[in-house]
mmCIF file of C-alpha atoms and ligand atoms in Angstrom:
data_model
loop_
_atom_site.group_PDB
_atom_site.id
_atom_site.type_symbol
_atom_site.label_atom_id
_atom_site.label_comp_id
_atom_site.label_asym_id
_atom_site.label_seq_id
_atom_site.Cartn_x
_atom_site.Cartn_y
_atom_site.Cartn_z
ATOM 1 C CA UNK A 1 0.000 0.000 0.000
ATOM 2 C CA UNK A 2 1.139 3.755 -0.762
ATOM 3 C CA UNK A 3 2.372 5.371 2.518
ATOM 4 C CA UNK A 4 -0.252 8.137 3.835
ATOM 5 C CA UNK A 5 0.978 11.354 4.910
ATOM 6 C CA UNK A 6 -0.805 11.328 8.419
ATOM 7 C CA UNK A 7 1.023 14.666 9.143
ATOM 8 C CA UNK A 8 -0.643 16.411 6.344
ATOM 9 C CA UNK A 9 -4.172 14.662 7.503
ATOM 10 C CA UNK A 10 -3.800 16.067 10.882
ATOM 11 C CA UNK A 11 -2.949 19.324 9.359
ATOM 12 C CA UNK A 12 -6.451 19.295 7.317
ATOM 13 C CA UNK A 13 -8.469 18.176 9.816
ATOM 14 C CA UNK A 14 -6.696 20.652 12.437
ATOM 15 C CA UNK A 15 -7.805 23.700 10.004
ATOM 16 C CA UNK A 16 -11.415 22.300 10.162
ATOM 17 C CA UNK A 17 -11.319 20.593 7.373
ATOM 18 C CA UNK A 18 -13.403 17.060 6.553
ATOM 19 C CA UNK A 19 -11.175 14.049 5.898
ATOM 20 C CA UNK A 20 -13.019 10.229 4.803
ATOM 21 C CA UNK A 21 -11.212 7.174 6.290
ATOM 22 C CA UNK A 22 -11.376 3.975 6.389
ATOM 23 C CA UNK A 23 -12.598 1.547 9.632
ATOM 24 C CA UNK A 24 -13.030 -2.082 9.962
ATOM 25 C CA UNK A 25 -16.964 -1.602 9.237
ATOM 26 C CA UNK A 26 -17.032 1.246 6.742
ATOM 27 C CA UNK A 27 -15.299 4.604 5.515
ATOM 28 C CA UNK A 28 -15.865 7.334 8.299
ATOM 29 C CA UNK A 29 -16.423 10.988 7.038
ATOM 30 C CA UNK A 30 -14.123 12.628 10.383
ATOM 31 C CA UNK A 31 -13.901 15.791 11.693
ATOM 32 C CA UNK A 32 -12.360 16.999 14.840
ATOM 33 C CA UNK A 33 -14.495 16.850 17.897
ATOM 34 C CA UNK A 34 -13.923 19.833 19.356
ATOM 35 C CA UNK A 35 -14.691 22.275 16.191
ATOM 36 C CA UNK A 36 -17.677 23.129 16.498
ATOM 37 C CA UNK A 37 -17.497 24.763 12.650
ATOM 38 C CA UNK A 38 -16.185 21.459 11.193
ATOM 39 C CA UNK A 39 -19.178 19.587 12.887
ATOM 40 C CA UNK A 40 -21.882 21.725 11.118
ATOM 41 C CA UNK A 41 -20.677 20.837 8.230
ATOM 42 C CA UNK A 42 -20.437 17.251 8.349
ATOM 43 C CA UNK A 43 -24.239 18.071 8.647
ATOM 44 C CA UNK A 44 -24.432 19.596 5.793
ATOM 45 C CA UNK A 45 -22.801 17.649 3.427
ATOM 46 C CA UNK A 46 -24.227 14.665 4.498
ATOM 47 C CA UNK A 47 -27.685 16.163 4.255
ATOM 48 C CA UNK A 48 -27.928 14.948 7.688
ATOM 49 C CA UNK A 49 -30.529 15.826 10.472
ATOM 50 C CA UNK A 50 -29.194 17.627 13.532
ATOM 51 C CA UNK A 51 -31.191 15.788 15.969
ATOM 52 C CA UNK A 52 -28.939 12.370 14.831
ATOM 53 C CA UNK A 53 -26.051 12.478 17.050
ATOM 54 C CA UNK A 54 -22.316 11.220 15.906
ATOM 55 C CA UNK A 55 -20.137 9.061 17.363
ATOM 56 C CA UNK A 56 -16.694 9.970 18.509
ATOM 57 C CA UNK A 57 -13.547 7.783 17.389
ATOM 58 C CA UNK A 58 -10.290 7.612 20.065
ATOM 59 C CA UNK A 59 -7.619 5.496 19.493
ATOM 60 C CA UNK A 60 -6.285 5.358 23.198
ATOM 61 C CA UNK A 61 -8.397 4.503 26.284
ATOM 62 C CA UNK A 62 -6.808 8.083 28.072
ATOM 63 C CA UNK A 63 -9.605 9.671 25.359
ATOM 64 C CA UNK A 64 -12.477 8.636 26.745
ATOM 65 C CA UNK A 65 -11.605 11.078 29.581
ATOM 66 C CA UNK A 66 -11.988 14.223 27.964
ATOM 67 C CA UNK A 67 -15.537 13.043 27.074
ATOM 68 C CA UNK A 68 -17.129 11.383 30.243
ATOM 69 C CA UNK A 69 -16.013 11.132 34.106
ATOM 70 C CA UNK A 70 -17.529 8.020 34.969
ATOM 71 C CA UNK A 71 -16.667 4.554 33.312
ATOM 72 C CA UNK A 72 -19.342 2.337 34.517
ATOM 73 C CA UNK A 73 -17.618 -1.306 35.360
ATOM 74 C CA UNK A 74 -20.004 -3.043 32.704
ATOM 75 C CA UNK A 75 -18.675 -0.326 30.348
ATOM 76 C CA UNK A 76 -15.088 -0.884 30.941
ATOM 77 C CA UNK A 77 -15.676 -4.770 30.422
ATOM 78 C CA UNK A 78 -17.271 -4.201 26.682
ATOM 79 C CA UNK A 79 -14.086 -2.067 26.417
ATOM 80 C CA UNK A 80 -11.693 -4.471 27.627
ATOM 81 C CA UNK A 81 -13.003 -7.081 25.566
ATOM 82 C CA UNK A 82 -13.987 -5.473 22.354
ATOM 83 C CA UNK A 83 -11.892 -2.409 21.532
ATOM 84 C CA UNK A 84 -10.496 -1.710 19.636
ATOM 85 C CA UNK A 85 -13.609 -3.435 17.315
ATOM 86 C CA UNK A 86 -17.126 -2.866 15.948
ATOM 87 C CA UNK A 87 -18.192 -2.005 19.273
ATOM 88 C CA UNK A 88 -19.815 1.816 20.167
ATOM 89 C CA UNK A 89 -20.671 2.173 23.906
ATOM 90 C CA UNK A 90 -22.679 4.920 25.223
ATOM 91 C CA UNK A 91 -21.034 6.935 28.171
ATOM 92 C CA UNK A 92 -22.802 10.013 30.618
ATOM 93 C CA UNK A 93 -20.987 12.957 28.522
ATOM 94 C CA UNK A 94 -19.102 15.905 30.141
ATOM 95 C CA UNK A 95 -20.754 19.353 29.916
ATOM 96 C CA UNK A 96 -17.608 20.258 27.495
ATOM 97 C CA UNK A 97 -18.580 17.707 24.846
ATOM 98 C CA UNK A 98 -20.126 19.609 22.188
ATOM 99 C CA UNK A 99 -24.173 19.663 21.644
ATOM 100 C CA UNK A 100 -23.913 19.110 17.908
ATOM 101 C CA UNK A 101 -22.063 16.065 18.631
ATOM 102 C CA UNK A 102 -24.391 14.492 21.220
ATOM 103 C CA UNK A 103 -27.192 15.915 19.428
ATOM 104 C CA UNK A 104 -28.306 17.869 23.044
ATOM 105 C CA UNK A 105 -28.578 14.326 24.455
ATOM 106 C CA UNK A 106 -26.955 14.024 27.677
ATOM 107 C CA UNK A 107 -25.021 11.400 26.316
ATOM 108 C CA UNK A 108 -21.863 10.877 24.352
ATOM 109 C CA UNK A 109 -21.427 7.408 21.638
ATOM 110 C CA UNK A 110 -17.719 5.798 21.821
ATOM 111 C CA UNK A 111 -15.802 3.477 19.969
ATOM 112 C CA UNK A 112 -12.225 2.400 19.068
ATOM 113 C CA UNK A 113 -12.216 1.648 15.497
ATOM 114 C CA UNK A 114 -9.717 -1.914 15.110
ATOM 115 C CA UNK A 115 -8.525 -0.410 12.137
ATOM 116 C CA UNK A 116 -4.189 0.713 11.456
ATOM 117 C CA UNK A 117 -4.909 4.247 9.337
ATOM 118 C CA UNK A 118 -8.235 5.134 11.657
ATOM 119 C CA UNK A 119 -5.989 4.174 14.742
ATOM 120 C CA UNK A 120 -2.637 6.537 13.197
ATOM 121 C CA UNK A 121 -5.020 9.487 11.938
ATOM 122 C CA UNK A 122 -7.107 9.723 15.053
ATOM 123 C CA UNK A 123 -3.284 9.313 17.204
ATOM 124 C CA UNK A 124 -2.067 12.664 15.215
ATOM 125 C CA UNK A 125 -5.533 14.313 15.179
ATOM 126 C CA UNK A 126 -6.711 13.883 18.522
ATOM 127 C CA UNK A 127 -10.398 12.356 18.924
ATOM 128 C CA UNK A 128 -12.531 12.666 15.457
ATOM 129 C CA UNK A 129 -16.497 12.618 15.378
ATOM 130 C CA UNK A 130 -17.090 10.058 12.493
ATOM 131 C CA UNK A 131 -20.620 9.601 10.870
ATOM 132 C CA UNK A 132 -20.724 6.926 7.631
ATOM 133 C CA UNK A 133 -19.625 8.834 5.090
ATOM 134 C CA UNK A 134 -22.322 8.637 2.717
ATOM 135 C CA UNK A 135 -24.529 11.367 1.814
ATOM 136 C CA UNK A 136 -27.783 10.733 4.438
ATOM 137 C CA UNK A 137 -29.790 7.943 3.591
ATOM 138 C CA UNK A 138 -27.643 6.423 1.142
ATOM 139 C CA UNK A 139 -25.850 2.785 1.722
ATOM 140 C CA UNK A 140 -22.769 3.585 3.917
ATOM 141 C CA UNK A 141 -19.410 3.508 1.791
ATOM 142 C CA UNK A 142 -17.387 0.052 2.137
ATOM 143 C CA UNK A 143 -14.645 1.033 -0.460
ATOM 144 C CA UNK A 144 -13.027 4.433 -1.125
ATOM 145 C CA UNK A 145 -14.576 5.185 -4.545
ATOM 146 C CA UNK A 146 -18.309 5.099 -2.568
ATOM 147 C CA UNK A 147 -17.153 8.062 -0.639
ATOM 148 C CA UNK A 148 -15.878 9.760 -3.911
ATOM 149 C CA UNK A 149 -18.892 9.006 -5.949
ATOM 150 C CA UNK A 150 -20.871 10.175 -2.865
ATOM 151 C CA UNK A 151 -19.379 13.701 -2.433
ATOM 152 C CA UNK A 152 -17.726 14.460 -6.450
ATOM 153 C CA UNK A 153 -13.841 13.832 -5.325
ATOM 154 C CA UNK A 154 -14.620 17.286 -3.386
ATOM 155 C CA UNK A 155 -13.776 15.390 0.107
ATOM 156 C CA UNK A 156 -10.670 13.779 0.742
ATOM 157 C CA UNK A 157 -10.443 10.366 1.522
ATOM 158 C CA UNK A 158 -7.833 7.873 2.640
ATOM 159 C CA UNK A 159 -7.708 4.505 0.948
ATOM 160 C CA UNK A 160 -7.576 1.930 2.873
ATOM 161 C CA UNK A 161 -8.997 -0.697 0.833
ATOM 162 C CA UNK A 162 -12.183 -2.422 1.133
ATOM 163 C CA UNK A 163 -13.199 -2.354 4.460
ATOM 164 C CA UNK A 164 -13.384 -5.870 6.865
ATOM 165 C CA UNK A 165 -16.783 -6.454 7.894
ATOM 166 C CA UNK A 166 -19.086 -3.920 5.613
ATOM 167 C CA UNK A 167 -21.999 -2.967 8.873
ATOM 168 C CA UNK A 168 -22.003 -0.390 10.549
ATOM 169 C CA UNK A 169 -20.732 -1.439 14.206
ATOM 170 C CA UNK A 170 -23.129 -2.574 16.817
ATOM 171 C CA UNK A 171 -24.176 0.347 19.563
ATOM 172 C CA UNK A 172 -24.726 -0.597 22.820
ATOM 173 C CA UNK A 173 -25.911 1.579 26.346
ATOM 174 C CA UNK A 174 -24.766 -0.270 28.885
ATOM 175 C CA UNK A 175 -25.604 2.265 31.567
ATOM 176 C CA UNK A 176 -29.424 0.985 31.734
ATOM 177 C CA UNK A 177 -30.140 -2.685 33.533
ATOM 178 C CA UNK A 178 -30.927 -4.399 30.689
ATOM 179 C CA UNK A 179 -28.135 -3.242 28.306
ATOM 180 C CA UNK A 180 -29.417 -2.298 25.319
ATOM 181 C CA UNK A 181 -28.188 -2.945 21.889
ATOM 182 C CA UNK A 182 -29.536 0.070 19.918
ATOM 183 C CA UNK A 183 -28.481 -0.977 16.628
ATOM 184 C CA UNK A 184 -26.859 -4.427 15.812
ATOM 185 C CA UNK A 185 -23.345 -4.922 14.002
ATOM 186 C CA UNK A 186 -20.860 -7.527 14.020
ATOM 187 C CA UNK A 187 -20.432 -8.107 17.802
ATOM 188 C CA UNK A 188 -23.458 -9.705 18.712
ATOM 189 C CA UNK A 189 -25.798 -10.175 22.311
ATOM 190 C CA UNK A 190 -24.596 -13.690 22.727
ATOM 191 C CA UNK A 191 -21.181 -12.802 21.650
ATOM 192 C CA UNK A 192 -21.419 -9.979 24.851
ATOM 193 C CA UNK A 193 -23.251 -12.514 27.247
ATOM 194 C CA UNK A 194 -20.336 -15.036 25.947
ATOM 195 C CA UNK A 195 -17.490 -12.490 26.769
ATOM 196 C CA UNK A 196 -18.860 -10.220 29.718
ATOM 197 C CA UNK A 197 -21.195 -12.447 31.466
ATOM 198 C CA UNK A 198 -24.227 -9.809 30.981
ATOM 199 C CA UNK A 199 -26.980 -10.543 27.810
ATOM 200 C CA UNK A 200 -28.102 -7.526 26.665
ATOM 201 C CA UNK A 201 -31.845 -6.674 24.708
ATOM 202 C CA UNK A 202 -31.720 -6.403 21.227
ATOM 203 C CA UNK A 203 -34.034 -3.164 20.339
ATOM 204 C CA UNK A 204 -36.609 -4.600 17.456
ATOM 205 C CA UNK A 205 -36.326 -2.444 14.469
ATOM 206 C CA UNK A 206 -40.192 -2.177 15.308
ATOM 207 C CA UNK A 207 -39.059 0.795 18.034
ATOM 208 C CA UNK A 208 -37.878 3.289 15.573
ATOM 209 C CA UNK A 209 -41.417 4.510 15.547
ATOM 210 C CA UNK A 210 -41.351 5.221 18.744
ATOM 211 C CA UNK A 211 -41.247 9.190 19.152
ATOM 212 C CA UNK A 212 -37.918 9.694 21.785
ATOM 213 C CA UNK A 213 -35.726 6.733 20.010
ATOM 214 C CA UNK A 214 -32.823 6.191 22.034
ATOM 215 C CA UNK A 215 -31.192 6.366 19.153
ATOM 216 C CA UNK A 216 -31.958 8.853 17.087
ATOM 217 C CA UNK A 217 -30.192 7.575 13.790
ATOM 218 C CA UNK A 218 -32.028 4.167 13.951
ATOM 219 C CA UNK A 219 -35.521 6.137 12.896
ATOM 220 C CA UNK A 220 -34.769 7.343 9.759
ATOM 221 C CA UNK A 221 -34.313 5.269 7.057
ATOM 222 C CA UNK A 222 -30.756 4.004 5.984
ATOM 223 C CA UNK A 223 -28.932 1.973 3.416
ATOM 224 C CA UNK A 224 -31.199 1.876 0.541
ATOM 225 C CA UNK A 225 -30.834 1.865 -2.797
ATOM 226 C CA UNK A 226 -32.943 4.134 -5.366
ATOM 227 C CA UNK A 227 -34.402 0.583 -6.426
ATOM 228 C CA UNK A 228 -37.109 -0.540 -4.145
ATOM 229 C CA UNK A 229 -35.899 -3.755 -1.979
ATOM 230 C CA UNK A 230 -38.124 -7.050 -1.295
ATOM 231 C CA UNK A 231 -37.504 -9.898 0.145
ATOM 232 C CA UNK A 232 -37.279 -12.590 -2.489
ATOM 233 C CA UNK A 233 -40.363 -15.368 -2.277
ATOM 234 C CA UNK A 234 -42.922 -17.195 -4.626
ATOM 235 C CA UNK A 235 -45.772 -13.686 -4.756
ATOM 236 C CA UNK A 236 -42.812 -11.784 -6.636
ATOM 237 C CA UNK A 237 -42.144 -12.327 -10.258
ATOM 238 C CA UNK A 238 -38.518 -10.174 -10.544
ATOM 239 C CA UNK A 239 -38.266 -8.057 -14.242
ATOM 240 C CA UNK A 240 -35.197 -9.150 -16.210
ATOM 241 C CA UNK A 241 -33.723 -5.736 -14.914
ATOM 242 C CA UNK A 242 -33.461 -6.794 -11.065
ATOM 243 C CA UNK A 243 -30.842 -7.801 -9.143
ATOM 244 C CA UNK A 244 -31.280 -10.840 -7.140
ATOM 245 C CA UNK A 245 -29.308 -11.665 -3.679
ATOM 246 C CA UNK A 246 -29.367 -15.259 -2.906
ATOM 247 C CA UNK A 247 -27.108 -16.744 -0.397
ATOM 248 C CA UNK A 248 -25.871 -20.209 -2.260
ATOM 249 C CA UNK A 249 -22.978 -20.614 -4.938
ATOM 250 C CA UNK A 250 -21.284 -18.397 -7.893
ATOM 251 C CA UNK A 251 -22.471 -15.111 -9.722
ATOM 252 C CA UNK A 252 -24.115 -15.923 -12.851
ATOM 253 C CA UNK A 253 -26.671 -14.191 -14.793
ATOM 254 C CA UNK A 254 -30.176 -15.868 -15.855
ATOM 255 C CA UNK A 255 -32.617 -14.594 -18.494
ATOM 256 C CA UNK A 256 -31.217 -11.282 -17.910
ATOM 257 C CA UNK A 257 -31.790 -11.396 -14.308
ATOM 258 C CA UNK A 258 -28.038 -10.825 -12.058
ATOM 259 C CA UNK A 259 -28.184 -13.274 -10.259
ATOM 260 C CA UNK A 260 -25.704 -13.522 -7.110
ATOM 261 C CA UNK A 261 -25.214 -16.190 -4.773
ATOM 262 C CA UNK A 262 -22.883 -16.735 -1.598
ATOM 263 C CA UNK A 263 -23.136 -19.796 -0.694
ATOM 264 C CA UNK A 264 -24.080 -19.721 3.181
ATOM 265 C CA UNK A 265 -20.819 -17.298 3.456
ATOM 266 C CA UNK A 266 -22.392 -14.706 5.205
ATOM 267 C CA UNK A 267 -19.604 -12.850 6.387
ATOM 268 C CA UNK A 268 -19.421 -11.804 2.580
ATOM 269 C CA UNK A 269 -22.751 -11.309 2.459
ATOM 270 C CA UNK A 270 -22.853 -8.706 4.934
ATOM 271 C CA UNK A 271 -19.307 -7.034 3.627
ATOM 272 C CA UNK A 272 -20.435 -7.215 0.231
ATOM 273 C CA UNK A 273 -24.487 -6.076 0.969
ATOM 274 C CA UNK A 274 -23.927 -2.350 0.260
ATOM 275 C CA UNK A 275 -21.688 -2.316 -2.481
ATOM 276 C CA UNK A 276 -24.420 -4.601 -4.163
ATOM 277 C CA UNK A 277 -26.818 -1.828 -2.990
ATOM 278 C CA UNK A 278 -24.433 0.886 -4.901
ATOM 279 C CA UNK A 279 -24.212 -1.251 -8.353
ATOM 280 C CA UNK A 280 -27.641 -1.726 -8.237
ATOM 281 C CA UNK A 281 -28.010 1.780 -8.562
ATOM 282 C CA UNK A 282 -25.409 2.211 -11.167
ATOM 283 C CA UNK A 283 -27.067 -0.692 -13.436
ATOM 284 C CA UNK A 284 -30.203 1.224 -12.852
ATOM 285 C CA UNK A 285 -32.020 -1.918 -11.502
ATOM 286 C CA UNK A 286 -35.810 -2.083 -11.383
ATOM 287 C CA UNK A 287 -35.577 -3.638 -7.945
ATOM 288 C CA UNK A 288 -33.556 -6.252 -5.411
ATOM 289 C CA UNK A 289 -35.023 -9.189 -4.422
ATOM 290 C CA UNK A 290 -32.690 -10.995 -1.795
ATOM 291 C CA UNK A 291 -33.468 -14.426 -0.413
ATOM 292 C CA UNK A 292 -34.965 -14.103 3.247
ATOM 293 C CA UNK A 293 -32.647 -16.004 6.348
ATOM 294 C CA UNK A 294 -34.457 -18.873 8.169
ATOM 295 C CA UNK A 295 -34.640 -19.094 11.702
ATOM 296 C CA UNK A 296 -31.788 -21.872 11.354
ATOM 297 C CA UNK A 297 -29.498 -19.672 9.735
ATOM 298 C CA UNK A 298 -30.209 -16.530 12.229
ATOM 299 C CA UNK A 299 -29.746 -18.645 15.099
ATOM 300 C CA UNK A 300 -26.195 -20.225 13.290
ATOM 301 C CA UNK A 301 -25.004 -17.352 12.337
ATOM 302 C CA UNK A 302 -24.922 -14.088 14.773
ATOM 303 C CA UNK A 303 -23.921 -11.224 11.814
ATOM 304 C CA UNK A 304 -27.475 -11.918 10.180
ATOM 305 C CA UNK A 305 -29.104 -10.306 13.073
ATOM 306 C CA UNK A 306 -27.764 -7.195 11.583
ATOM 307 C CA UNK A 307 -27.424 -8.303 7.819
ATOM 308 C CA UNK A 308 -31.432 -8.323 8.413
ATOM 309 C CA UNK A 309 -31.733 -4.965 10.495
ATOM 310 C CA UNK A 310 -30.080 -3.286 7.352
ATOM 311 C CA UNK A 311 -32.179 -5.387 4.775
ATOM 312 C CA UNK A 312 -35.377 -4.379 6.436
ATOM 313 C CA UNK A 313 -34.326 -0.840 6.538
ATOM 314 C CA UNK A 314 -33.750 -0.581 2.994
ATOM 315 C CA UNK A 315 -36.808 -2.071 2.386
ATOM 316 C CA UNK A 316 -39.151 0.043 4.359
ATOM 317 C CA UNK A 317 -37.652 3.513 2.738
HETATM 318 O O1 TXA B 1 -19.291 1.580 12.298
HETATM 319 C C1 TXA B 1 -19.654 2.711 12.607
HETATM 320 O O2 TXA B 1 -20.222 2.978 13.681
HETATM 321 C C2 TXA B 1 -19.368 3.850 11.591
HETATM 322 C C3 TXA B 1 -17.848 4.015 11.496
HETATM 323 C C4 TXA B 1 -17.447 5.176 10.628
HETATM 324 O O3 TXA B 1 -17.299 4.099 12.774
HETATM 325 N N1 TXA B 1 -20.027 5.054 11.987
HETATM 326 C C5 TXA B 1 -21.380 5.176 11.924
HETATM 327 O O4 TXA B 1 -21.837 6.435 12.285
HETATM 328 O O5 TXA B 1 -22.119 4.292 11.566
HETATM 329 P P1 TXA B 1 -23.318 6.933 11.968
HETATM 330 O O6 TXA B 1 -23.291 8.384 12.314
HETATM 331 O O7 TXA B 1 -23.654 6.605 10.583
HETATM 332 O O8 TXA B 1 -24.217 6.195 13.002
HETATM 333 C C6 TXA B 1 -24.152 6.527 14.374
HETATM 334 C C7 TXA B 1 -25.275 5.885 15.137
HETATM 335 C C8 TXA B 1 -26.609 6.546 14.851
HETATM 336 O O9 TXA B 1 -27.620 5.553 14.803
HETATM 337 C C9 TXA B 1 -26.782 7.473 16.054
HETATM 338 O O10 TXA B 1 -28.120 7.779 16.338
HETATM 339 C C10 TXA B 1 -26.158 6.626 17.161
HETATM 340 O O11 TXA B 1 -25.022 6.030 16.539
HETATM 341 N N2 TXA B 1 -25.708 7.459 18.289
HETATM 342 C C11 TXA B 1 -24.719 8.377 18.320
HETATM 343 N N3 TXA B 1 -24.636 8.975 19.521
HETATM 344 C C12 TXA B 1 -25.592 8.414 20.301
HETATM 345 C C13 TXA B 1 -26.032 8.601 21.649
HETATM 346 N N4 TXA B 1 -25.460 9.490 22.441
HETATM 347 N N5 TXA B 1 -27.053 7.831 22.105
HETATM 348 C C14 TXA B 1 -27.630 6.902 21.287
HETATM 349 N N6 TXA B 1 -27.277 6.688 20.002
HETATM 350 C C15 TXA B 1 -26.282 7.435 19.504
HETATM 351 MG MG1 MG B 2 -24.679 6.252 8.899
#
């Protein structure tokens, strides 16, 4: 890989500039969290509502500091054991933290991205508030030409190849008795209950109706492509124009229909899900159609959880 010039990164981002990068989940769209100017407009060229807060990305555990006093001891075992990973955890904030990062909630979102470039940008930057770096209501970028195509080239971005796991990671308050998990990712409730000893409650994707979310970004609708999205079964007859999402063998096309299977590797099915999204957008698709998970397969294989939060998403935009 080319070297990156983190000095000239921190320099950008230091003058309040926006700089993409890339995480183990997807690209990040970062700003520092302490300019207040370079915040807004993360807003605004996301197209983003103010009322969805951002999380903020540290790369040592001293960071957390600046943003909360108190660390509480189920907390600091999801930290231990996850971070750096896919793993946000919601902390009490400090007055100091900004409002237009916490969105005026008294709370602050945290996570330590398991990624080298994130990990060396944010260690010459200082902490960096880090929304997907999509424009709002778009699929979030897994590759460094999504975050081009999203904003023209007029953002710079750091390539770091295509990133690991493709979801969005999993957010989790672990200050209320149940933990929550507000929005699933690649660390799973079992995977916590395995590792920490606590099982936390999955919030259904039901909730985002609820009027005071507790988490805000989970209500509006996500990850969609222009083409609607169905789940695949026997009432839909796809057009020869649709893409099709099965999870079985190789890509091949049929009667005009793309055709893609991945053959029970879901892991790729989740990495791959929003770049499938994207070309189905670019091929000007009539529609998706993907293949819907048994209860089997959810139960086998803990990424689906969110595979299907992000499915159901895009289908209800
Ligand atoms: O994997 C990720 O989390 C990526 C990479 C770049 O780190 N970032 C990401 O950010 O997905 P974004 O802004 O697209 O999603 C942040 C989510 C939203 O659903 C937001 O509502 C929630 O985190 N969130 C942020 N602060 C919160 C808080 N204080 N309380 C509850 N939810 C919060
Ligand atoms: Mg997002």
């Amino acid at each position: 890989m080319v070297s990156i010039n983190y000095k000239s990164y921190g320099e950008l981002i230091r003058q309040g500039n926006l700089v993409a990068f890339p995480t183990e989940t997807v690209y990040g769209l970062g700003a520092s969290a302490w300019n207040p100017a370079a915040i807004n407009e993360i807003f605004r060229v996301k197209g983003r509502p103010s009322d969805n807060p951002l999380i903020v990305h540290i790369s040592k555990v001293d960071m957390i500091y600046e943003f909360t006093n108190y660390i509480p001891p189920r907390a600091k075992l999801l930290m231990q054991k996850f971070w750096p990973g896919p793993l946000t955890i919601i902390f009490k904030k400090k007055n100091t933290v900004l409002d237009s990062v916490t969105a005026g909630l008294d709370t602050v979102a945290l996570r330590m991205p398991d990624h080298p470039v994130a990990l060396e940008l944010i260690n010459h930057t200082g902490p960096l508030v880090a929304p997907s770096a999509n424009i709002s209501g778009k699929p979030s970028p897994t590759k460094s030409e999504h975050v081009v195509k999203d904003y023209n080239g007029k953002i710079p971005v750091i390539d770091g190849g295509d990133c690991k796991i493709g979801l969005e990671s999993t957010v989790i308050n672990a200050t209320t008795t149940p933990a929550v998990i507000l929005r699933p990712g690649f660390i799973s409730a079992g995977e916590i209950e395995q590792k920490c000893g606590f099982l936390p409650v999955v919030k259904k994707t039901s909730d985002k109706d609820n009027f005071t979310p507790q988490s805000p970004g989970t209500k509006y609708s996500h990850y969609a492509p222009d083409a609607p999205v169905y789940w695949l079964d026997q009432t839909k007859k796809p057009t020869s124009n649709s893409l099709i999402l099965l999870h079985s063998a190789i890509q091949l096309k049929d009667g005009g229909m793309t055709i893609l299977k991945f053959d029970g590797d879901y892991s790729r099915f989740a990495r791959e899900l929003y770049d499938w999204f994207r070309k189905a957008d670019i091929e000007k698709k009539d529609a998706v159609y993907i293949e819907p998970f048994t209860k089997t397969q959810l139960m086998n294989n803990s990424i689906l959880e969110a595979v299907k939060n992000r499915i159901e998403k895009a289908i209800s935009n």
